[in-house]
Each structure stands twice: as C-alpha cells, then as structure tokens.
Short mmCIF file of C-alpha atoms in Angstrom, two decimals:
data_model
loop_
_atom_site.label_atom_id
_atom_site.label_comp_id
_atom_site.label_asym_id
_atom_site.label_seq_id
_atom_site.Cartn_x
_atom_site.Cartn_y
_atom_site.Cartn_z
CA UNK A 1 -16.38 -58.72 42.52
CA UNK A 2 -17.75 -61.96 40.88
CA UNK A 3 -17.67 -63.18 37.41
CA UNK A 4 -21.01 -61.61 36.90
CA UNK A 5 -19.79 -58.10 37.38
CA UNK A 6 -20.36 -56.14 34.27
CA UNK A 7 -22.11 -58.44 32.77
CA UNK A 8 -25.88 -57.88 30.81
CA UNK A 9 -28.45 -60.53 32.11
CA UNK A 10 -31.80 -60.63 30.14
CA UNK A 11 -34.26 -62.10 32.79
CA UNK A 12 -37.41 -63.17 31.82
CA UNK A 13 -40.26 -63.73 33.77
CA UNK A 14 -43.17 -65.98 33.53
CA UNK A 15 -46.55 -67.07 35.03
CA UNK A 16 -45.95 -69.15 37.55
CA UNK A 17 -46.73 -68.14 41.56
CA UNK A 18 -42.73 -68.56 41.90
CA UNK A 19 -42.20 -64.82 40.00
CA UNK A 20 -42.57 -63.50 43.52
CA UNK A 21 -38.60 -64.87 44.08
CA UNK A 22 -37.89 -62.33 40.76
CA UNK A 23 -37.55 -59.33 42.87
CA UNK A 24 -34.85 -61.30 45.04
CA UNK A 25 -32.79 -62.71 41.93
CA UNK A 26 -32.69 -59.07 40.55
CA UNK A 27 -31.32 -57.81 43.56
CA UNK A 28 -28.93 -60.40 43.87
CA UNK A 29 -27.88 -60.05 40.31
CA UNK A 30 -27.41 -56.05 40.89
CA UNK A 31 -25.18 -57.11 43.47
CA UNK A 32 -22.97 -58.98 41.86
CA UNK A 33 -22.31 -56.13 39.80
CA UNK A 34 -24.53 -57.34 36.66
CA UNK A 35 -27.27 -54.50 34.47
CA UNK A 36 -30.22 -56.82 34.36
CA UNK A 37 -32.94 -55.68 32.19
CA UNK A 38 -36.44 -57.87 32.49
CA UNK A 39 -39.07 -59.05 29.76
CA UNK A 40 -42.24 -60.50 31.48
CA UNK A 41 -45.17 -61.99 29.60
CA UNK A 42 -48.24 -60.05 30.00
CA UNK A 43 -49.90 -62.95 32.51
CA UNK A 44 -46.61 -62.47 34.55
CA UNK A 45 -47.63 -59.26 36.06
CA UNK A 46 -50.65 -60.84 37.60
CA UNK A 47 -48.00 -62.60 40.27
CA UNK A 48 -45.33 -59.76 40.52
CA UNK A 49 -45.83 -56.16 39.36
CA UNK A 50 -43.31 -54.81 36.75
CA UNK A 51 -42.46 -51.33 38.94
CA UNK A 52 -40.72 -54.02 41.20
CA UNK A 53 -38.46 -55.66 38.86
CA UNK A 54 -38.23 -51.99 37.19
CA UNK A 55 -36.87 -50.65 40.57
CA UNK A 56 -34.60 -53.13 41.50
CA UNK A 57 -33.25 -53.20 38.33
CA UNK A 58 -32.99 -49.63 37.56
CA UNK A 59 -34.16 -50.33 33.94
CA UNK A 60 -37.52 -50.34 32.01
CA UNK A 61 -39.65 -53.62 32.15
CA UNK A 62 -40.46 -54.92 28.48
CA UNK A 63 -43.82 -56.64 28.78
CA UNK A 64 -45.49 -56.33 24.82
CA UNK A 65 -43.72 -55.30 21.05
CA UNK A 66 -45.25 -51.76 21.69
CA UNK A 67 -45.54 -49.50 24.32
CA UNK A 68 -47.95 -46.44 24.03
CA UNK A 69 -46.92 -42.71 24.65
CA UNK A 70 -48.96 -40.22 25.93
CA UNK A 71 -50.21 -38.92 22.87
CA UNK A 72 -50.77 -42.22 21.86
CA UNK A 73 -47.43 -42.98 19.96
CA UNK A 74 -46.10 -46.40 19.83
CA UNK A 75 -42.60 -47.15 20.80
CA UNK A 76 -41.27 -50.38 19.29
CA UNK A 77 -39.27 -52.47 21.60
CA UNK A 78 -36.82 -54.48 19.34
CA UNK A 79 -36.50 -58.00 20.45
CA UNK A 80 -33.31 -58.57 18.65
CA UNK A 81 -31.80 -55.34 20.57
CA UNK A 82 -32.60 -56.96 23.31
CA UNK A 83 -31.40 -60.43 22.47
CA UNK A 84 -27.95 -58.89 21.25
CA UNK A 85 -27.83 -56.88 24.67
CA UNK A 86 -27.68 -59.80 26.78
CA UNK A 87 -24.55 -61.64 27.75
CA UNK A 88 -26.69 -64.42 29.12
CA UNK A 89 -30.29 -65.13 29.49
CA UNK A 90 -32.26 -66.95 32.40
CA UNK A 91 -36.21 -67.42 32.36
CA UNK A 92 -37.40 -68.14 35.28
CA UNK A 93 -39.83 -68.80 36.65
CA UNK A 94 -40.42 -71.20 33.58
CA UNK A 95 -43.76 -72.52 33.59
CA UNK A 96 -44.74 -76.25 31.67
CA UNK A 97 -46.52 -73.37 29.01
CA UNK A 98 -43.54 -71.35 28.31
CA UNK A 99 -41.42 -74.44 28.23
CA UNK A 100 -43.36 -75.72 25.61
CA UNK A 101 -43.58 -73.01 23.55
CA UNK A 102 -39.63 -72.39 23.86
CA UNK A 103 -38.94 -76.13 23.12
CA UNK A 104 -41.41 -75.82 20.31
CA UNK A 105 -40.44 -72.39 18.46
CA UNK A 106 -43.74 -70.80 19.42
CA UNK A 107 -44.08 -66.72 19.30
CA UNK A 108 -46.45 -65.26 20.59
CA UNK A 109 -44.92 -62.83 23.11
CA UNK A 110 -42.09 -60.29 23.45
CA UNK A 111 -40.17 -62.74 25.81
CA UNK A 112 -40.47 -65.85 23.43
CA UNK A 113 -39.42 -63.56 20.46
CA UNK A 114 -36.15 -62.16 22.82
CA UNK A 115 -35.51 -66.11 23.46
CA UNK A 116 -35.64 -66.60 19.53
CA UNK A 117 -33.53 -63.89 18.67
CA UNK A 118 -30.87 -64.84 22.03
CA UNK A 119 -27.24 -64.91 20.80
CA UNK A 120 -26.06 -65.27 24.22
CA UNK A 121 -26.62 -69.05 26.46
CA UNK A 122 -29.66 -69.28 28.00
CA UNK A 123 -30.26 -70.67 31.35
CA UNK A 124 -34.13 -71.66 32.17
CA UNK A 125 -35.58 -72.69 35.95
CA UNK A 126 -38.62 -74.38 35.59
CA UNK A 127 -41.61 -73.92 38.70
CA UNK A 128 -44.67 -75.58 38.27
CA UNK A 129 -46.74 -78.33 40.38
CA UNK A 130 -45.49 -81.97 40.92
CA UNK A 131 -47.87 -83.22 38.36
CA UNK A 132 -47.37 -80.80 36.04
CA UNK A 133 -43.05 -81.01 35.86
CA UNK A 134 -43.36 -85.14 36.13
CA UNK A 135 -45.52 -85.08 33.06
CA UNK A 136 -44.06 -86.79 29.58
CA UNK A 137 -44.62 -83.63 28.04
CA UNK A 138 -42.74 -81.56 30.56
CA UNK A 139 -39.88 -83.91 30.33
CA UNK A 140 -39.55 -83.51 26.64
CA UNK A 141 -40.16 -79.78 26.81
CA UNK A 142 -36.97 -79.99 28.41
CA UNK A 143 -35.06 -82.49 27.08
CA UNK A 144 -35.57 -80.27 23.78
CA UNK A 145 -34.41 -77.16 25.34
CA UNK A 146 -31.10 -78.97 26.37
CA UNK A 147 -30.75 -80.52 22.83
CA UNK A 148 -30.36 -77.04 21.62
CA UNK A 149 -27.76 -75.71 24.69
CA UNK A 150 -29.95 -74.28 26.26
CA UNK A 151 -28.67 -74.77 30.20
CA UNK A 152 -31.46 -76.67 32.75
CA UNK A 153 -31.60 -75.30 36.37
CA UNK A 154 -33.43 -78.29 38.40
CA UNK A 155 -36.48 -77.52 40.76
CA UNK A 156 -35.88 -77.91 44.12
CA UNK A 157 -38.41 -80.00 46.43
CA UNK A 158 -40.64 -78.74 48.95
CA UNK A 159 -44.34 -78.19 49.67
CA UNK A 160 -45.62 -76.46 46.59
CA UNK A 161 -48.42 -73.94 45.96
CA UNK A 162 -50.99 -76.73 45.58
CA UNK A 163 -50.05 -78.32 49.09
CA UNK A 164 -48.75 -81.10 47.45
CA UNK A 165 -44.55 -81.92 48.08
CA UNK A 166 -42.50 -82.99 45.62
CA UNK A 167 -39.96 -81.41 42.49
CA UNK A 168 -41.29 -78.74 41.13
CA UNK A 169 -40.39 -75.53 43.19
CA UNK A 170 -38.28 -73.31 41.51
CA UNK A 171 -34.55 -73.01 42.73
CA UNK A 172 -34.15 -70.53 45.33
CA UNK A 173 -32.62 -67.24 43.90
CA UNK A 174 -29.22 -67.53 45.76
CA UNK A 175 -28.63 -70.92 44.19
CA UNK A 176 -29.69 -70.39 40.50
CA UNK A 177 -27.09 -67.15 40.94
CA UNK A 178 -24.26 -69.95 42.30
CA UNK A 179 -25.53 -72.55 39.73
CA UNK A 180 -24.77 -69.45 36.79
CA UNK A 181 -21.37 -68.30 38.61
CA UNK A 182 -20.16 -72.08 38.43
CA UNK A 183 -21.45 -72.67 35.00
CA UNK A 184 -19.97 -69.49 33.54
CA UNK A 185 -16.43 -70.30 35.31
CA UNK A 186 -16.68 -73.83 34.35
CA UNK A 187 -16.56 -72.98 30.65
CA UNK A 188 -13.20 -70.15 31.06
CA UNK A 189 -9.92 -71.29 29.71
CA UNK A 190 -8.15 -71.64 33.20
CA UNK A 191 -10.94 -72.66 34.87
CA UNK A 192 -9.69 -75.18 37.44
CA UNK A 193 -6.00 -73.54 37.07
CA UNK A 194 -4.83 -72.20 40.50
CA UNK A 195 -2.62 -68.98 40.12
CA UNK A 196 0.06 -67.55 41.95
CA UNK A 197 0.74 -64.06 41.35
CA UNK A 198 3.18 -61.77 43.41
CA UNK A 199 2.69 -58.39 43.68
CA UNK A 200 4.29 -54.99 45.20
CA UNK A 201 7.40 -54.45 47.33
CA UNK A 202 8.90 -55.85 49.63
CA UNK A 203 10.29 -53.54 53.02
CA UNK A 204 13.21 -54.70 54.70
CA UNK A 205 13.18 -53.06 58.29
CA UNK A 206 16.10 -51.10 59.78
CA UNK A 207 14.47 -50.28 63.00
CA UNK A 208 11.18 -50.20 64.37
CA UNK A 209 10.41 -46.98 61.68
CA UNK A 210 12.45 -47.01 58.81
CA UNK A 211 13.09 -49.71 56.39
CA UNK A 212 14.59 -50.21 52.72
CA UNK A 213 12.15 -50.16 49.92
CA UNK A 214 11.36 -49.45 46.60
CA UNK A 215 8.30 -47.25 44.08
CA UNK A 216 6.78 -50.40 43.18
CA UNK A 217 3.07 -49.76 43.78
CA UNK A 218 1.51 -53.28 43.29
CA UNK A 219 -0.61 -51.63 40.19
CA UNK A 220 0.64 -54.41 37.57
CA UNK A 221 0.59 -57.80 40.00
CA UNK A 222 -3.16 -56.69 40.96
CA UNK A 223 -3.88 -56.39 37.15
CA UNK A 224 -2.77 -59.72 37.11
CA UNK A 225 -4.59 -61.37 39.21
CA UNK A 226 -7.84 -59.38 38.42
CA UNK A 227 -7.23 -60.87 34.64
CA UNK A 228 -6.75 -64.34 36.24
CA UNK A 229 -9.85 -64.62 37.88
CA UNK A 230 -11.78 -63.07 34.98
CA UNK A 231 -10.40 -66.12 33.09
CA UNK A 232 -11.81 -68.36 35.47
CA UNK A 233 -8.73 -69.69 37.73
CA UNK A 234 -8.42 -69.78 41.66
CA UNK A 235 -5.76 -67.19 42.28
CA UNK A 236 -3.13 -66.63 45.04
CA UNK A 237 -2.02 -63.14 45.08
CA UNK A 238 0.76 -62.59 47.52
CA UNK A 239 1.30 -59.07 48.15
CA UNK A 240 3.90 -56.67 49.43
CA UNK A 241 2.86 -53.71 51.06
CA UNK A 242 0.64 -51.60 48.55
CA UNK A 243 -2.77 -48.96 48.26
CA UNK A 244 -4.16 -51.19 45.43
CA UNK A 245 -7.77 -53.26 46.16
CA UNK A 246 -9.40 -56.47 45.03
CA UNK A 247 -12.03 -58.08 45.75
CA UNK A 248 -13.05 -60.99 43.79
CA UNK A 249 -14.11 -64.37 44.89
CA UNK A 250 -11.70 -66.68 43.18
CA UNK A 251 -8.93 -64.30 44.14
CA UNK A 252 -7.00 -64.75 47.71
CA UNK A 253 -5.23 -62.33 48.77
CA UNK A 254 -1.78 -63.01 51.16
CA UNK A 255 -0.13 -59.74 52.62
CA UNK A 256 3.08 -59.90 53.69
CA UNK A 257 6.10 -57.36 54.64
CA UNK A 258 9.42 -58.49 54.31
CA UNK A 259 11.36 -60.59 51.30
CA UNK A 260 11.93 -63.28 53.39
CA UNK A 261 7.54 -63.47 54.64
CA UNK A 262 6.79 -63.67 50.69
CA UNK A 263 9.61 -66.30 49.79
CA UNK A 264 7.97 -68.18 53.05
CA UNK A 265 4.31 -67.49 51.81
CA UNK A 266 5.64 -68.12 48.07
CA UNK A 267 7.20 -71.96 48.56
CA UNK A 268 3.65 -72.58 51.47
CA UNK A 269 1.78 -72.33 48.06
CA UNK A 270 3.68 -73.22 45.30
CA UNK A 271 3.53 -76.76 45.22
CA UNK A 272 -0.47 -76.64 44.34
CA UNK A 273 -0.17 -74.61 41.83
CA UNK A 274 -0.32 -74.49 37.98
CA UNK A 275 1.13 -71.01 36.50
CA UNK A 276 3.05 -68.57 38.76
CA UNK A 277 3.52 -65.27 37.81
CA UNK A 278 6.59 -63.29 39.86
CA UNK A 279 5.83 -59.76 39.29
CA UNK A 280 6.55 -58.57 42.68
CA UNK A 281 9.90 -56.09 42.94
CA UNK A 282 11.47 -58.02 45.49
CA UNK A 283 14.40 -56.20 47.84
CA UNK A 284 17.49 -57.92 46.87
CA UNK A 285 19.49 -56.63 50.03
CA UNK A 286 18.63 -56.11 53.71
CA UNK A 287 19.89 -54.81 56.48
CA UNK A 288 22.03 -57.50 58.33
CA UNK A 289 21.27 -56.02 61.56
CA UNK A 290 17.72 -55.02 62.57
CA UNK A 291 18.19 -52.22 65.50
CA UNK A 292 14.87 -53.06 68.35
CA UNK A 293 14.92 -49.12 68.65
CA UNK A 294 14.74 -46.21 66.90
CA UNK A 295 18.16 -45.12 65.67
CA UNK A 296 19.03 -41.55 67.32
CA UNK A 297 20.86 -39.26 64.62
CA UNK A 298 23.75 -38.91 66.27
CA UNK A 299 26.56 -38.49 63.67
CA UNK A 300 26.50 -37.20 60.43
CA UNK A 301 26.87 -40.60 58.53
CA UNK A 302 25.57 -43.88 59.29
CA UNK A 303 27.10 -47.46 57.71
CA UNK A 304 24.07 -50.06 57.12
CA UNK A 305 25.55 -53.32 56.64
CA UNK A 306 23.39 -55.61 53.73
CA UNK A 307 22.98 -59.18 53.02
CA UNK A 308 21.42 -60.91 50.16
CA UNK A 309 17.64 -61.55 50.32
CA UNK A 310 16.56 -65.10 49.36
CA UNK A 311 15.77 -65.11 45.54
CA UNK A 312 12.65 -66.49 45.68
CA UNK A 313 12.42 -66.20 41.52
CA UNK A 314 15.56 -68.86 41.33
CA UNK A 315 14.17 -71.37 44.28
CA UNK A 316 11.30 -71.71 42.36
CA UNK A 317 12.78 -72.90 38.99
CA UNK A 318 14.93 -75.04 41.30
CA UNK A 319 12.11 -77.17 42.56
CA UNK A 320 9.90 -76.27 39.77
CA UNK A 321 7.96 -79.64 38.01
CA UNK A 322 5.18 -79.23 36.08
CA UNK A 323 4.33 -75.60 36.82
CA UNK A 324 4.78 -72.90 34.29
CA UNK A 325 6.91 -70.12 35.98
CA UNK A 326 7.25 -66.43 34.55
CA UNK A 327 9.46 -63.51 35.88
CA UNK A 328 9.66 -59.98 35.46
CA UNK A 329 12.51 -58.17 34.79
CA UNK A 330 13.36 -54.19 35.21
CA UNK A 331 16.57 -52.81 33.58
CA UNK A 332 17.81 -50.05 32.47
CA UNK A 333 20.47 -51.11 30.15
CA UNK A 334 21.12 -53.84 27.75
CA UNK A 335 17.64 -55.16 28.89
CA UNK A 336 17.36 -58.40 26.14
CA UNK A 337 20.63 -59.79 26.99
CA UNK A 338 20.10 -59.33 30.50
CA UNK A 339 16.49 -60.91 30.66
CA UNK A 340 17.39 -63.56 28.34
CA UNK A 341 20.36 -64.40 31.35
CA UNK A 342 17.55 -64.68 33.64
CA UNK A 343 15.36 -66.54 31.92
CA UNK A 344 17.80 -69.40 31.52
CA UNK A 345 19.42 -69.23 34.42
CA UNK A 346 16.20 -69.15 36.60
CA UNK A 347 14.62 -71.64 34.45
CA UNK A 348 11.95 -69.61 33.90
CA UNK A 349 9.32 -70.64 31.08
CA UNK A 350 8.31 -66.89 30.31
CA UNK A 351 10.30 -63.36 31.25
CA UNK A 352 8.21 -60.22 30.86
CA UNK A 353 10.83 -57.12 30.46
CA UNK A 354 10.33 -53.93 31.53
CA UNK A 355 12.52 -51.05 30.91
CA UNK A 356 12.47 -47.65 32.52
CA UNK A 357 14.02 -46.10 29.19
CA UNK A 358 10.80 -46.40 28.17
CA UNK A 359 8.14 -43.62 28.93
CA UNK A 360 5.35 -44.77 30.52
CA UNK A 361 6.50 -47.89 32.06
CA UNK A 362 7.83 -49.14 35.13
CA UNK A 363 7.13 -48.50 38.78
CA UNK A 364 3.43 -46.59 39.72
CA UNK A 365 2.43 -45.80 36.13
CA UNK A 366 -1.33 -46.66 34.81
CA UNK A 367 0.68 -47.93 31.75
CA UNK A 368 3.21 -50.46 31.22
CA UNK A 369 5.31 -51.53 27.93
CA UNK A 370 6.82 -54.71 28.05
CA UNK A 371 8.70 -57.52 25.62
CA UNK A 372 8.11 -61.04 26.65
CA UNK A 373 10.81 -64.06 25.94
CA UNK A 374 9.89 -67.41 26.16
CA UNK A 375 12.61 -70.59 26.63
CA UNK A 376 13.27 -70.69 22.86
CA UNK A 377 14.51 -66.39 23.11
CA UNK A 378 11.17 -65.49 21.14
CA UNK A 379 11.40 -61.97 21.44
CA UNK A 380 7.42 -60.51 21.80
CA UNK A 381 7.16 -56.64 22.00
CA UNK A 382 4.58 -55.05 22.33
CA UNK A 383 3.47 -51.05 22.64
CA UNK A 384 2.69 -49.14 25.59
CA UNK A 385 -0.62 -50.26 27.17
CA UNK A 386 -3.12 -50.06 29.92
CA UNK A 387 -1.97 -52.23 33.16
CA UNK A 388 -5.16 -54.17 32.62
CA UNK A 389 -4.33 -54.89 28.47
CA UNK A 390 -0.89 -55.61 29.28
CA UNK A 391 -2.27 -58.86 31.70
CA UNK A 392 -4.12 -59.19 29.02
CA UNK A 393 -1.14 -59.99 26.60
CA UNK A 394 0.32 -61.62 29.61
CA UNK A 395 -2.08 -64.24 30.14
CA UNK A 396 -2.60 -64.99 26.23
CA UNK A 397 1.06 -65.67 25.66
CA UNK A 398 0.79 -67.98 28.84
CA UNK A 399 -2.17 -69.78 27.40
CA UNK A 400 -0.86 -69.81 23.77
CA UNK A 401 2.05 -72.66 25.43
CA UNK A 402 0.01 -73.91 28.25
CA UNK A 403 -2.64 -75.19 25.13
CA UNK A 404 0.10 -75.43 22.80
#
C-alpha cells in the first residue's frame, strides 16, 4: 500500500508528443491503489488515443462538455463534478499552450474548465522543446502557476523530439509518481515522525511444540500502524506472532516470538524514535526451564516452573527522553485505578484502557472500546468503535500534546 491508495487522481492530458508516457503513469497510478479518471483536450488524442487511458484506467475518458448518444442525445459532463471528485490533480504532459492558458485563466476546453473548478492541489509536468520551456514566457507561465499553489514537476534533460538536448522532456512517469508520494507525505502531520508500534503476543516456549500464550490477535497494533503511516510517519511495527497483513511503504515490519526477542527488538529501535505505542499483550511469565524435547505425558499432572518476563513497557519510561511513550492496559476490575497506577509508575505519557467487561472489546474483536489517561489523570472515554476509528482517536489524542 502507498499513500496513494484510495485516493481520486484527475489526470489531464495535453498535446505534447510526451502523452505517449500517459498510458504508463495510469498504470502506475492503478497500482498504487489510486481510481484515476482522465480529461484530455481534443488535440491530445492526436498523440495517444483515449481507449488507452480508458482501459488502463477502467473509467470513461472526458475529452469535450458534451458527449453524443446514439440517438443523438447529449450527455453533459460537469466539470465541477469532476473537479470535486479529485483528491489531487496532475496535467501532464503540460505543453507552453496549456501552461499559458492555466497561468492566464483561459477556458476554452473541458480540462482547463476541470483545472478552474479544482478544489483539490494540482501538480503540473511541463514537456515541450528546449526553446520553447527556456522562453520568458514559459518561465512566467510557471512562475504564475506556483504563485497560486499550484505544485511544479521539473522536466528532465535528454534528447528531445526535435533532436535537440536540453530541459524540456517531461519527467519520467515513475518519478512524477515518487515526486507526488513525497509531496503528499511531506505535508501529513507526522511526517518525518518515526513510530514504534508493538503488536500481538508474545509465546514463551515449553518445549520444542508447546508454549504459553495468549488470544491477542495483533488486529489493534496493525490498526495502528496502518493509521501511522496514513499520517505520514516512518513506522516500526514489531510484531508477535499473528494472521494480520500490511503492506505499506513507510511501515517496517519486525517479527519476533518470544517476550524477551521483542524487548531486544524494542530497546534496538527505541532510541530513534519519536512516539511509541506498546499495544502488544506481552507474556508476563515464562517457563524457567525450556525442555530441548517434546515432553512425554507421563503422569497425570505436570509442575511448570515461571519467571518474570522483562517488562519492556517500564524499561522504556526508564530510559525514556524526549519520546512520547503510551501503554495499553487490559483489566477486568477496577480498571481506572489500576491504569492510572501504570501510567505513573511506568512513566508513561498516555495509557489506553481496555476492559473485557465491556462487549465488544478486547482480544480478536473487529471492535475495540477504550478510555485514554494522560499524565495529568484526564480521563477520555470513548464508545465502542471500529479497530481502524479507535487508532484514529489514538493518534489524535497523541497529536493534540505532541502540537500542544
């Protein structure tokens, strides 16, 4: 997953030779996870035909106001539907003549009408010859263009159309989908934040087969960290053994077994990061003894002998300096008092409580209802949610004191 995924991206396509890299972008914007829907201007389809773009993007290609039926009905296509559609808009190619009209509130197609009626930001990628992009007029064109917000993708230089080399080659389409990624992230709130989220359970081997666990499927750490990376930071999720999935390029993801591999794995990363997020139901007893063989049922009861795990949660607010920590807590009974004693003793800025009197909550559940107390015993409650809206809440409490 990237930060494009589900995301509406308006392409529009102009004049310019370059429109045969359109077909490309689309595809690489499909797979990224983005709908892309394309407006061409009507000289555009001389240079790429729109039952490409229409393929690849599994949409209709807008290319005038009307389109004719068969009976010779017109169907209006709104530009302002289409502006309002769009989460961000890229022309491209952008040729010195579209340029111009953009910088200069021209309207005399569909596509300069959609740019007009834009909500969203607007990314542009000019192509043209050398002489063409080094002219004064070109310049100001887009100089203008940035004056307003709108975002400048440079040419590239190479041998152009005319034979001539210099600027003036439109970015390759991998590149102007990188320059958008690390635009778009650039402008989150925890962009440049790195993460550390913990996730799942820990097993604590008794023999080669059989270890002590616990139900905890993962489900609300992963939530995490998919919210995290939405938000723009570079995550570390550490993980305990679990079915869930992610994939998401600013999320790393650290598997590990055992309580004592994730307090290892824990204080390897710790010191790098910003905001660390403990939601990970870690054993707090293992076996002392680890048997190298299968233990043969041989008697009708068996004595395990435990030890305290490491509590990675309380090492952390040990050593802690400028990072913001948060815990989790699960209780049954007496749950604020008992949180509240963890928060302070832990030195934890944030606990998030969880209680399993609560339907709906706790281990392997979709949904999740949780109070969160911060170092001055705010209490926050808040009503049984999805997973996904509850690291929602999560992160916005986080950010309300990070930005404080």
């Amino acid at each position: 997953m990237s930060i494009l995924s589900g995301k509406n991206i308006l392409l529009g396509v102009t004049a310019g030779i370059a429109a045969y890299k359109t077909a490309n972008l689309v595809r690489l914007f499909i797979k990224e996870g983005a709908s892309v829907k394309v407006v061409m201007t009507p000289a555009s389809k001389d240079f790429v035909t729109p039952l490409t773009l229409s393929t690849l993007s599994k949409n209709p290609v807008y290319t005038t106001f009307f389109e004719k039926g068969e009976e010779e009905t017109e169907e209006w296509n709104s530009h302002v539907d289409l502006g309002l559609w769009a989460n961000y808009m890229l022309v491209a190619p952008a040729t010195a003549n579209t340029l111009s009209k953009m910088s200069n509130g021209v309207c005399d197609n569909l596509l300069l009408a959609v740019y007009l009626s834009a909500k969203c930001k607007v990314y542009f990628a000019p192509a043209m010859d050398l002489d063409m992009y080094q002219h004064p007029t070109t310049k100001k064109s887009i100089e203008k263009l940035q004056s307003f917000g709108n975002i400048f993708i440079p040419p590239s230089s190479g041998e152009l159309a005319s034979g001539l080399i210099g600027e003036g080659r439109m970015e390759e389409p991998e590149k102007i989908v990188s320059f958008i990624e690390n635009d778009i992230i650039k402008g989150l709130p925890l962009y440049s934040k790195k993460v550390l989220i913990t996730a799942g359970p820990t097993y604590e081997a008794i023999d080669p087969v059989r270890f002590i666990g616990n139900h905890s499927s993962g489900k609300m750490g992963f939530a995490l960290a998919k919210k995290a990376a939405s938000l723009g930071a570079q995550v570390y999720l550490i993980s305990g053994p679990s079915n869930e999935k992610v994939s998401h390029s600013l999320i790393q993801r650290i598997d590990v077994v055992s309580a004592q591999e994730m307090y290892t794995e824990v204080h390897t990363y710790f010191k790098d990061i910003d905001i660390a997020i403990l939601s990970a139901a870690v054993a707090d007893y293992r076996p002392k003894n680890v048997s190298l063989t299968k233990i043969k049922k041989s008697t009708n009861t068996m004595n395990i002998e435990l030890v305290k795990t490491k509590d990675i949660l309380a090492s952390l607010g040990e050593i802690k300096k400028n990072q913001f920590l948060v815990g989790f807590a699960l209780e049954t009974d007496n749950e604020i008092e008992n949180a509240i004693a963890k928060l302070n003793k832990k030195n934890l800025d944030l606990i998030v409580l969880n209680s399993l009197q609560d339907k709906g909550a706790g281990f392997k559940n979709e949904t999740n209802k949780i109070t969160i107390i911060d170092k001055s015993e705010k209490i926050s409650e808040f009503s049984l949610k999805s997973k996904a809206m509850v690291a929602e809440d999560i992160f916005n409490e986080i950010m309300n004191k990070i930005y404080a």
